[in-house]
Phi, psi and omega in degrees: 000135186279126184248117187244140186231128179240119182259118180074148195217069177271201185307309185292313176315317185288326171300321174300306179298327178298315177298324185274341182296130181090354180278157184298145177107189180255152176229125180228128176241141181237122183212143173279002178261113184292323174301316179298316178297318181295309183299324180290318180295329175297330180267015180063031172259142184290103184221145177228154177264099181200169183289111180291353174270356181255108180307336180299341184268349185283140178298174184293321190225154176204133167269327179235128175239120167252120179263111194222036180282171181276347183257130177302312179298316180293321180288334171300309180300313179291329178289318180301317182290325183290320179292318179292325180282321176240078189300328179266002182277153168278127189244121169248127191236130173284133189276335183093153185288340178251025184292130175274170173302318179306319184286324180297318180293319183291322184292319184295339175293330184240348185245154184272340182207135181257135170264097174277116181302337180270345184253257186287144177267164187298331177288327176290324175298322186285328172300322179296310199263014181227158173070197182306324178297310187295323178300317170308308181295320182293324181285321175301313181304311181302311183305313181295320182287344181294340188280127174262078186136206179272133179269123174270127180255108190262116168274162177301162173310141177046060193304148173264181180300324176298313184291318182302310179296314183299319187294317185283329174292317177297323172305314182303315186293317181302320183285330173293327179275359174097016180246133175301135182210154174214137183275135182220174176194163170247158181099218181220143163259092194246338174304131188300318184296328183287320179295314179301325177293309183297316183293307184297322174277355174057053181283126170277112178211116193266133173275131183261155183265120183289353176268356178256126167303115180297342183286348175289333180253320184262142177278328181200175197223135173241143178244135179232138177066012171201168191225355182227134178291140182083355177242116184064017167208175185250024173285151171307142182287339189269012176279147176247108185287151173280332178223138166230122175234118186205159177248011180254134181287129184282153177269336182235161173301147180251133173254120177196161180292314175230127183235132171222100180242110181234115182265015179259009168235163187282345186204151175296327179301330175299314184295317174294323173297326179289320174305311179299321185291319185292320172286352179076032180251115174286127175288145172284184183297319181298312187289317181295312182297318179296315177300309186296320175297320180298315174301320184288318176297314189279348175253012187041063174058049167067026179247355188231126176045035181276146183233170168308320187289333180286323180296312182307308184298321183290325179290332181283330186277340188298323181298329184259354182273151185260098184304320180298319177294319179296323179294323179287324173302323189273356183228048180287162173298139192274127184289131176303324178296328178293325176297319179299305187296319177307314185294323179290322177297322181295307183293330186260004183299146177238131183229129172235112182061234190258012178257153183216135182229150182215126172258124183257009176077207177289139193233157166251339183230102192286338182290332178303336180291318178297322179292322179293313181302320177294313178297325176293331180297340176281355182289142185298135179076004177255127181235359175213133177234158174211117182239131187219151182199170183234152179201132177055042177077011180228143170266131177249137174224148177228128185239157178213151177213149178207116184074012191274344187071015179242165173265099193291327184292321169293326182296307183287336170301308184295320181282332191231347183300332178299334180240002178189217179229142175205165177160193183138200181277174174297326187242002183208112190213169178204178185202155170229137190219112172305137177293334182052238188285333183293339178289347180279350182305135188299145187308334185271007187246043175297328186284325175293312178305310185303314180302313182293321170300315178300316183296320179287306189294304184295320185303306185296323189288308183296320187293326180288320179308331181293339177223049183291144174292137181294141183298141185288156172282151170300126176273161169286173184303136175227129174239119181292149187296143179280146183288337186259013191286140181297000000 
């Protein structure tokens, strides 16, 4: 049950109380105005005449505190004392008519949201800070503030634009909550467009060493665009993240302090754009451009698994995104390694009905597999592709499907999870399989190794396709229950 406390009751406070009256949960008002307290009690609102700056007058618990007296100085005092009394509550503070920049900075240090009389109206703030959305925001802030040290915001291995954008956006939110955070990843950012995105936007994202335990440097971990440590990232599997935000449905239960898994949106970037908006954080050009590109890529320019939320997020991001950077990201120079892999994928293709698989042998650029899988999908009569190759003792595979009526992510899991790890979307998925003893083939026998890999991967893939899982129907919004929920 949501417990709401209003401290002070000037004109803005009166609007707040009016909006909150009658909503589910508890409402308690503390005001120094005796006439206002009496009038509220006459309207069946729990109100007392007392000093709103004195914690001795506060109730035992509160989930949402609205500091809404007429004085900027008084509101700063009340907000500071409310934060000390209720460290996990969402605090919304009215800045006052005469607030200076220094006042606003001081309020932002203790409050989660500022009601600026020139900016947001009271009902807009309450839309953000009440109901299920407020509960989600409050729990995310609580999880972020629980971190004593630096938070690592981890994208999946070899991150794509959606993961990159989600990571930098969550870093922004963590810092807003008062937590130091850094965007990190394992593997490589080798796809030309992904490198262009990071370079042109000057995105700070650090590559971690898989041979070093990240707990030596980071106090806690958040996952974006994937949901389990050690699965599609190189984190130790015994890490319990403090935050997980993803739009892929998990196959197994997830343990984390805060979990938001919604498979009815086309991109994790959409969810992070929503959080920025709900927290009242206007993204700078870097974050807005990255998020917009992340949404466009994961929805294939709004043609794949797209939802109304994706369109809404993109529309809000457009005003702050850099169109020139987007154009340059989408037309990078072509890597020769991609052309080489594409040529081998065409030459080595195996086709059964409308499905096509191709082993390209040893690779230097694993992102070339995804680009080749996309290109092969354009072949007449082909609706499912899988392109795979090996590097550094691991087989990497990238699959695409269009109009096939199957869930490709589940198909690859069924085919390859027993010998590696696999998963993804219904129409875009990937896998990683350790070569194991196959990696001991003599250096001069790469051709034999390629044949063995082809037999194993293609055989499992085509066999599983004969009874492949059907593509899922779009679900309604689903937010996984939080471990500490009442």
